[in-house]
Amino acid sequence: MVVLVRTGSWLHCAYHLTGATVGLAMFSLPFAMALFGWAGVMCLALMTMYTLICASLNSRTGSRWGRFFVDPLQLGVCYVGVIAYILLGGQSLKVIYLLYKADGRMELYQFVIIFGGLMLVLAQMPSIHSLRHFNLTSLILSLAYCVCITACAIHIGDSKNAPPKDYAVTATGVDHLFKFFTAISIICNAYGNGIVPEIQATIAPPITGKMFKGLLVSYAVAISTFFSVAISGYWAIGNQSQGNILQNFIVNGQPLVPNWFLAMTNALILLRVIPGALKDQFSFRNVMPRIILRSLSMVVATLVAAMVPFFGDMVALLGAFACIPLDFVLPMVFYNLTFKPSRKTLIFWGNAFIASIFAVLSLIGAVASVRQIVLDAKTYHLFANVSP
């Protein structure tokens, strides 16, 4: 059984929504820009407007039966997100370790296991409402490390030691096509986890106005962080942007920004990803089933994160697998089923067209993401010690 605590205010809703939205995909946005070029800024803006409209409609007119179709995809989003958060936490731990022990021999998978062990303990929180103070802290931390990442990018872009910048899209042919769909999947993922049923279940009735106010706060934070990181990161690094922008701040073992500033940035990220990796776990009334199932869930997530440490690929897979259907396919289908517009109207066929096109994009994006993971696994190996 799921524990529902319906006592939250619109501020609590804002904390949860921001914690769900402003997350791991932000670190891959410069990488998506590298695959798109500067046209990626327009794509990011379009995604912002579209997903805000869909999210606001859900809080006002979302049908209960729709959740039976949405929840399986949301569960996929949540669990793959947990894996990516654990990987990000492990990467940040490794960066801090190497800053102060350059000849250290610990490998990435060891840091992933350490962070996963911490998550295993904290995952026993009884319900999502009990994380409201964590998510308030995560909102503040999101703004803080966003400022740090943007400052790092600007510093590197103006530095004499900065790597050469090239904004050209270098991929061609089939490789260019697959990378294009990978970039779309990453950008869709950036906004794809903003509404989850568990958040609405924590808000005291009536939820309509509270959800909309929470959405406005969430998107204000998302817009300020996503655009600043995406634009500054791509401007500073160009088409050499990595799947995690933090990987570009260290070249050949030498940080391009002061050690203390890079360590502080990664420490802020570590504090931020703790509630991120916990926010979507189911809450069971009985203590023992909760401990056993959550512990097993975190162990499996940690194992996968250690085995396949390719952050950008994980974000793209998450976007293609679930975020595109949730944001661009199901809303169109549900609108036609709920409001039943005439088949002679433009809105019916417009919705059908959008749903069909993005269903194909989702399928191709999933194939492109899996393909990239396979290619990276061949280039490296399972449990690879990927450089920060």
Coordinates of C-alpha atoms in Angstrom, one line a residue:
M1 CA 0.0 0.0 0.0
V2 CA 1.1 3.6 -0.7
V3 CA 1.3 6.1 2.1
L4 CA -0.6 9.3 1.1
V5 CA -0.1 12.4 3.2
R6 CA -2.5 15.1 1.9
T7 CA -1.4 18.0 4.0
G8 CA 1.0 19.8 1.6
S9 CA 0.6 23.5 0.6
W10 CA 1.5 25.1 -2.8
L11 CA 5.0 25.8 -1.5
H12 CA 5.5 22.1 -0.7
C13 CA 4.2 21.4 -4.2
A14 CA 6.8 23.9 -5.6
Y15 CA 9.6 22.2 -3.7
H16 CA 8.7 18.7 -5.0
L17 CA 8.1 19.9 -8.6
T18 CA 11.4 21.8 -8.7
G19 CA 13.2 18.7 -7.2
A20 CA 11.6 16.6 -10.0
T21 CA 12.2 19.0 -12.9
V22 CA 15.6 20.7 -12.2
G23 CA 17.7 17.6 -12.1
L24 CA 20.2 15.5 -13.9
A25 CA 19.4 16.3 -17.5
M26 CA 20.7 19.9 -17.0
F27 CA 24.3 18.6 -17.0
S28 CA 23.8 17.1 -20.4
L29 CA 22.2 20.1 -22.1
P30 CA 25.6 21.5 -23.4
F31 CA 26.2 18.0 -24.9
A32 CA 22.7 18.2 -26.6
M33 CA 23.6 21.7 -27.9
A34 CA 26.8 20.2 -29.4
L35 CA 24.7 17.7 -31.3
F36 CA 22.2 20.4 -32.4
G37 CA 24.4 23.5 -32.8
W38 CA 23.0 26.9 -31.7
A39 CA 19.6 25.8 -33.0
G40 CA 19.3 23.8 -29.8
V41 CA 18.5 27.0 -27.9
M42 CA 15.3 27.3 -30.0
C43 CA 14.4 23.7 -29.4
L44 CA 14.9 24.1 -25.6
A45 CA 12.6 27.2 -25.7
L46 CA 9.9 25.3 -27.6
M47 CA 10.1 22.4 -25.1
T48 CA 9.7 24.8 -22.2
M49 CA 6.5 26.4 -23.5
Y50 CA 4.9 23.1 -24.6
T51 CA 5.6 21.1 -21.4
L52 CA 4.4 24.0 -19.2
I53 CA 1.0 24.0 -21.1
C54 CA 0.7 20.3 -20.8
A55 CA 1.6 20.3 -17.1
S56 CA -1.0 23.0 -16.3
L57 CA -3.7 21.1 -18.2
N58 CA -3.0 18.0 -16.1
S59 CA -3.5 19.8 -12.8
R60 CA -6.9 21.1 -14.0
T61 CA -8.4 18.4 -16.2
G62 CA -6.3 15.3 -15.8
S63 CA -8.6 12.2 -15.7
R64 CA -8.0 9.6 -13.1
W65 CA -8.1 6.7 -15.6
G66 CA -5.2 8.4 -17.4
R67 CA -2.9 7.5 -14.6
F68 CA -3.2 3.8 -15.3
F69 CA -1.5 4.5 -18.6
V70 CA 0.9 7.1 -17.3
D71 CA 2.1 5.4 -14.1
P72 CA 4.1 2.6 -15.8
L73 CA 6.1 5.2 -17.8
Q74 CA 6.5 7.4 -14.8
L75 CA 7.9 4.4 -12.9
G76 CA 10.4 3.9 -15.7
V77 CA 11.3 7.6 -15.5
C78 CA 11.7 7.4 -11.8
Y79 CA 13.9 4.3 -11.7
V80 CA 16.2 5.2 -14.5
G81 CA 16.4 8.7 -12.9
V82 CA 17.5 7.1 -9.6
I83 CA 20.3 5.2 -11.5
A84 CA 21.5 8.4 -13.2
Y85 CA 21.5 10.3 -9.9
I86 CA 23.6 7.6 -8.2
L87 CA 26.0 7.8 -11.1
L88 CA 26.2 11.6 -10.9
G89 CA 26.8 11.4 -7.2
G90 CA 29.6 8.9 -7.7
Q91 CA 31.2 11.1 -10.4
S92 CA 31.1 14.2 -8.1
L93 CA 32.7 12.2 -5.3
K94 CA 35.5 11.1 -7.7
V95 CA 36.2 14.7 -8.8
I96 CA 36.6 15.9 -5.2
Y97 CA 38.8 12.9 -4.4
L98 CA 41.1 13.5 -7.4
L99 CA 41.3 17.3 -6.7
Y100 CA 43.1 16.5 -3.4
K101 CA 44.8 13.2 -4.3
A102 CA 45.8 13.4 -8.0
D103 CA 47.5 10.0 -7.9
G104 CA 44.7 8.3 -6.1
R105 CA 43.9 4.7 -7.3
M106 CA 40.2 4.5 -6.5
E107 CA 38.0 4.0 -9.5
L108 CA 34.6 5.4 -10.5
Y109 CA 32.6 2.2 -9.6
Q110 CA 33.9 2.4 -6.0
F111 CA 32.5 5.9 -5.6
V112 CA 29.2 4.9 -7.2
I113 CA 29.0 2.1 -4.6
I114 CA 29.8 4.5 -1.8
F115 CA 27.1 6.9 -2.9
G116 CA 24.6 4.1 -3.5
G117 CA 25.2 2.9 0.0
L118 CA 24.3 6.3 1.4
M119 CA 21.1 6.3 -0.8
L120 CA 20.2 2.9 0.5
V121 CA 20.1 4.2 4.1
L122 CA 18.2 7.5 3.2
A123 CA 15.7 5.7 0.9
Q124 CA 13.9 4.4 4.0
M125 CA 12.1 7.8 4.4
P126 CA 8.4 6.9 4.9
S127 CA 6.8 9.1 2.2
I128 CA 7.5 11.8 -0.4
H129 CA 5.8 14.4 1.9
S130 CA 8.6 13.7 4.5
L131 CA 11.1 14.9 1.9
R132 CA 9.6 18.4 1.6
H133 CA 12.4 20.0 3.6
F134 CA 15.0 18.1 1.5
N135 CA 13.4 19.4 -1.6
L136 CA 13.4 23.0 -0.4
T137 CA 17.1 22.6 0.2
S138 CA 17.5 21.0 -3.2
L139 CA 15.8 24.1 -4.8
I140 CA 18.3 26.4 -3.2
L141 CA 21.2 24.1 -4.1
S142 CA 20.0 23.9 -7.7
L143 CA 20.3 27.6 -8.0
A144 CA 23.7 27.6 -6.2
Y145 CA 25.4 25.0 -8.3
C146 CA 23.9 26.4 -11.5
V147 CA 25.6 29.7 -10.8
C148 CA 28.8 27.8 -10.1
I149 CA 28.7 25.8 -13.3
T150 CA 27.9 28.9 -15.3
A151 CA 30.7 30.8 -13.7
C152 CA 33.1 27.9 -14.4
A153 CA 32.0 27.9 -18.1
I154 CA 32.5 31.6 -18.4
H155 CA 35.9 31.4 -16.7
I156 CA 37.0 28.6 -19.0
G157 CA 35.7 30.4 -22.1
D158 CA 37.7 33.5 -21.3
S159 CA 40.8 31.6 -20.1
K160 CA 44.1 31.6 -22.1
N161 CA 44.3 27.8 -21.4
A162 CA 40.8 27.2 -22.7
P163 CA 40.6 24.3 -25.3
P164 CA 39.9 25.5 -28.9
K165 CA 36.2 26.1 -29.5
D166 CA 34.4 24.8 -32.6
Y167 CA 30.6 25.1 -32.9
A168 CA 30.3 23.0 -36.1
V169 CA 28.1 19.9 -36.0
T170 CA 30.7 17.3 -37.1
A171 CA 28.7 14.1 -37.4
T172 CA 27.5 13.1 -40.9
G173 CA 25.2 10.6 -42.5
V174 CA 23.6 8.0 -40.2
D175 CA 25.7 9.0 -37.3
H176 CA 24.4 12.6 -37.5
L177 CA 20.8 11.2 -37.7
F178 CA 21.2 9.1 -34.5
K179 CA 22.9 11.9 -32.6
F180 CA 20.1 14.3 -33.6
F181 CA 17.5 12.0 -32.0
T182 CA 19.8 11.6 -29.0
A183 CA 19.8 15.3 -28.5
I184 CA 16.0 15.5 -28.8
S185 CA 15.7 12.8 -26.2
I186 CA 18.0 14.7 -23.8
I187 CA 16.1 18.0 -24.1
C188 CA 12.8 16.2 -23.7
N189 CA 14.1 14.6 -20.5
A190 CA 15.0 18.0 -19.1
Y191 CA 11.3 18.8 -18.7
G192 CA 9.9 15.3 -18.7
N193 CA 9.7 14.5 -15.0
G194 CA 7.9 17.7 -13.8
I195 CA 4.6 16.1 -12.9
V196 CA 4.3 12.8 -11.0
P197 CA 1.2 11.4 -9.4
E198 CA 2.9 11.2 -6.0
I199 CA 3.3 15.0 -5.9
Q200 CA -0.4 15.6 -6.5
A201 CA -1.2 13.0 -3.8
T202 CA 0.6 15.1 -1.1
I203 CA -1.4 18.3 -1.7
A204 CA -4.3 19.2 0.5
P205 CA -7.6 19.6 -1.5
P206 CA -8.3 21.6 -3.6
I207 CA -5.2 20.9 -5.6
T208 CA -5.9 22.9 -8.8
G209 CA -4.6 26.3 -7.8
K210 CA -1.8 24.9 -5.7
M211 CA -0.5 22.8 -8.5
F212 CA -0.4 25.7 -10.9
K213 CA 1.4 28.0 -8.4
G214 CA 3.9 25.2 -7.8
L215 CA 4.4 24.8 -11.5
L216 CA 5.2 28.5 -12.0
V217 CA 7.9 28.4 -9.3
S218 CA 9.3 25.2 -10.8
Y219 CA 9.5 26.5 -14.3
A220 CA 10.9 29.8 -13.2
V221 CA 13.8 27.9 -11.6
A222 CA 14.0 25.5 -14.6
I223 CA 14.2 28.2 -17.2
S224 CA 16.9 30.2 -15.3
T225 CA 19.1 27.1 -14.7
F226 CA 18.6 25.2 -18.0
F227 CA 19.3 28.1 -20.3
S228 CA 22.2 29.5 -18.4
V229 CA 24.0 26.1 -18.2
A230 CA 23.2 25.1 -21.8
I231 CA 24.3 28.4 -23.4
S232 CA 27.3 29.1 -21.2
G233 CA 28.5 25.5 -21.4
Y234 CA 28.2 25.2 -25.2
W235 CA 29.8 28.7 -25.6
A236 CA 32.8 27.7 -23.5
I237 CA 33.4 24.2 -24.8
G238 CA 31.7 24.0 -28.2
N239 CA 31.2 20.6 -29.9
Q240 CA 33.6 19.0 -27.4
S241 CA 31.0 19.1 -24.7
Q242 CA 30.8 15.8 -22.8
G243 CA 27.7 14.0 -21.6
N244 CA 28.2 15.6 -18.2
I245 CA 29.5 19.2 -18.5
L246 CA 31.6 18.7 -15.4
Q247 CA 33.8 16.3 -17.3
N248 CA 34.9 19.3 -19.4
F249 CA 36.2 21.2 -16.4
I250 CA 39.2 18.8 -16.0
V251 CA 41.5 18.2 -19.0
N252 CA 44.3 15.6 -18.8
G253 CA 43.9 15.5 -15.0
Q254 CA 44.3 19.3 -14.7
P255 CA 41.3 21.4 -13.6
L256 CA 40.6 24.5 -15.7
V257 CA 39.1 26.3 -12.7
P258 CA 40.5 26.7 -9.2
N259 CA 40.5 23.5 -7.2
W260 CA 38.4 24.9 -4.3
F261 CA 35.7 26.2 -6.6
L262 CA 35.4 22.9 -8.5
A263 CA 35.3 21.0 -5.2
M264 CA 32.6 23.4 -3.9
T265 CA 30.5 22.9 -7.1
N266 CA 30.7 19.1 -6.8
A267 CA 29.9 19.3 -3.1
L268 CA 26.7 21.3 -3.9
I269 CA 25.8 18.7 -6.5
L270 CA 26.3 15.9 -4.1
L271 CA 24.0 17.5 -1.6
R272 CA 21.4 18.2 -4.3
V273 CA 21.3 14.7 -5.8
I274 CA 20.5 13.0 -2.4
P275 CA 16.8 14.0 -2.4
G276 CA 16.7 13.6 -6.2
A277 CA 17.6 9.9 -5.8
L278 CA 14.9 9.4 -3.1
K279 CA 12.0 11.5 -4.3
D280 CA 10.3 8.8 -6.4
Q281 CA 10.5 5.7 -4.3
F282 CA 7.2 4.1 -3.4
S283 CA 6.1 4.3 0.2
F284 CA 4.8 1.1 1.9
R285 CA 3.0 1.0 5.2
N286 CA 4.7 -2.0 6.6
V287 CA 8.3 -1.4 7.7
M288 CA 9.9 -4.7 6.6
P289 CA 8.4 -4.8 3.1
R290 CA 9.5 -1.2 2.6
I291 CA 13.0 -1.9 3.8
I292 CA 13.4 -5.0 1.8
L293 CA 12.0 -3.7 -1.5
R294 CA 13.7 -0.3 -1.3
S295 CA 17.0 -1.8 -0.4
L296 CA 16.8 -4.2 -3.3
S297 CA 15.8 -1.4 -5.6
M298 CA 18.8 0.8 -4.5
V299 CA 21.2 -2.2 -4.8
V300 CA 20.1 -2.9 -8.4
A301 CA 20.2 0.8 -9.3
T302 CA 23.7 1.1 -7.9
L303 CA 24.9 -2.0 -9.7
V304 CA 23.6 -0.7 -13.0
A305 CA 25.1 2.8 -12.5
A306 CA 28.5 1.2 -11.7
M307 CA 28.4 -1.2 -14.7
V308 CA 27.3 1.4 -17.3
P309 CA 28.8 4.7 -16.2
F310 CA 27.8 6.7 -19.3
F311 CA 25.8 9.7 -17.9
G312 CA 24.8 11.4 -21.2
D313 CA 23.6 8.1 -22.7
M314 CA 21.6 7.4 -19.6
V315 CA 19.8 10.8 -19.8
A316 CA 19.1 10.3 -23.5
L317 CA 17.6 6.8 -22.9
L318 CA 15.4 8.2 -20.2
G319 CA 14.1 10.9 -22.4
A320 CA 13.4 8.6 -25.4
F321 CA 12.0 5.7 -23.3
A322 CA 9.5 7.7 -21.2
C323 CA 9.7 11.5 -21.4
I324 CA 8.8 11.8 -25.1
P325 CA 5.7 9.6 -24.7
L326 CA 4.7 11.4 -21.5
D327 CA 5.1 14.9 -22.9
F328 CA 4.2 14.6 -26.6
V329 CA 2.2 11.4 -27.2
L330 CA -0.1 10.7 -24.3
P331 CA -1.3 14.3 -23.7
M332 CA -2.6 14.4 -27.4
V333 CA -4.2 11.0 -27.1
F334 CA -5.8 11.8 -23.7
Y335 CA -7.1 15.1 -25.0
N336 CA -8.9 13.5 -27.8
L337 CA -10.3 10.7 -25.6
T338 CA -11.3 13.1 -22.8
F339 CA -12.8 16.1 -24.7
K340 CA -13.8 14.1 -27.8
P341 CA -13.4 16.8 -30.5
S342 CA -15.1 16.0 -33.8
R343 CA -13.1 14.1 -36.3
K344 CA -13.9 16.8 -38.7
T345 CA -12.0 19.4 -36.7
L346 CA -8.4 20.5 -37.0
I347 CA -7.6 20.0 -33.3
F348 CA -8.4 16.2 -33.5
W349 CA -6.2 15.6 -36.5
G350 CA -3.6 18.0 -35.2
N351 CA -3.4 16.0 -31.9
A352 CA -3.3 12.7 -33.9
F353 CA -0.5 14.0 -36.1
I354 CA 1.6 15.2 -33.2
A355 CA 1.1 11.9 -31.3
S356 CA 2.1 9.9 -34.3
I357 CA 5.2 11.9 -35.2
F358 CA 6.5 11.9 -31.6
A359 CA 5.7 8.2 -31.2
V360 CA 8.1 7.5 -34.1
L361 CA 10.6 10.0 -32.6
S362 CA 10.4 8.1 -29.3
L363 CA 11.1 4.8 -31.0
I364 CA 14.0 6.1 -33.0
G365 CA 15.4 8.0 -30.0
A366 CA 15.3 4.9 -27.9
V367 CA 17.2 3.0 -30.6
A368 CA 19.7 5.8 -30.9
S369 CA 20.3 5.9 -27.2
V370 CA 20.7 2.2 -26.8
R371 CA 23.1 2.3 -29.8
Q372 CA 25.2 4.9 -28.2
I373 CA 25.4 2.9 -24.9
V374 CA 26.5 -0.1 -26.9
L375 CA 29.2 1.9 -28.7
D376 CA 30.5 3.4 -25.5
A377 CA 30.5 0.0 -23.8
K378 CA 32.7 -1.3 -26.7
T379 CA 35.0 1.7 -26.4
Y380 CA 35.3 1.3 -22.7
H381 CA 34.0 -1.7 -20.8
L382 CA 31.6 -2.6 -18.0
F383 CA 32.6 -0.9 -14.7
A384 CA 34.8 1.5 -16.7
N385 CA 36.8 4.1 -14.8
V386 CA 35.4 7.0 -16.9
S387 CA 37.5 10.1 -16.4
P388 CA 35.9 13.1 -14.8

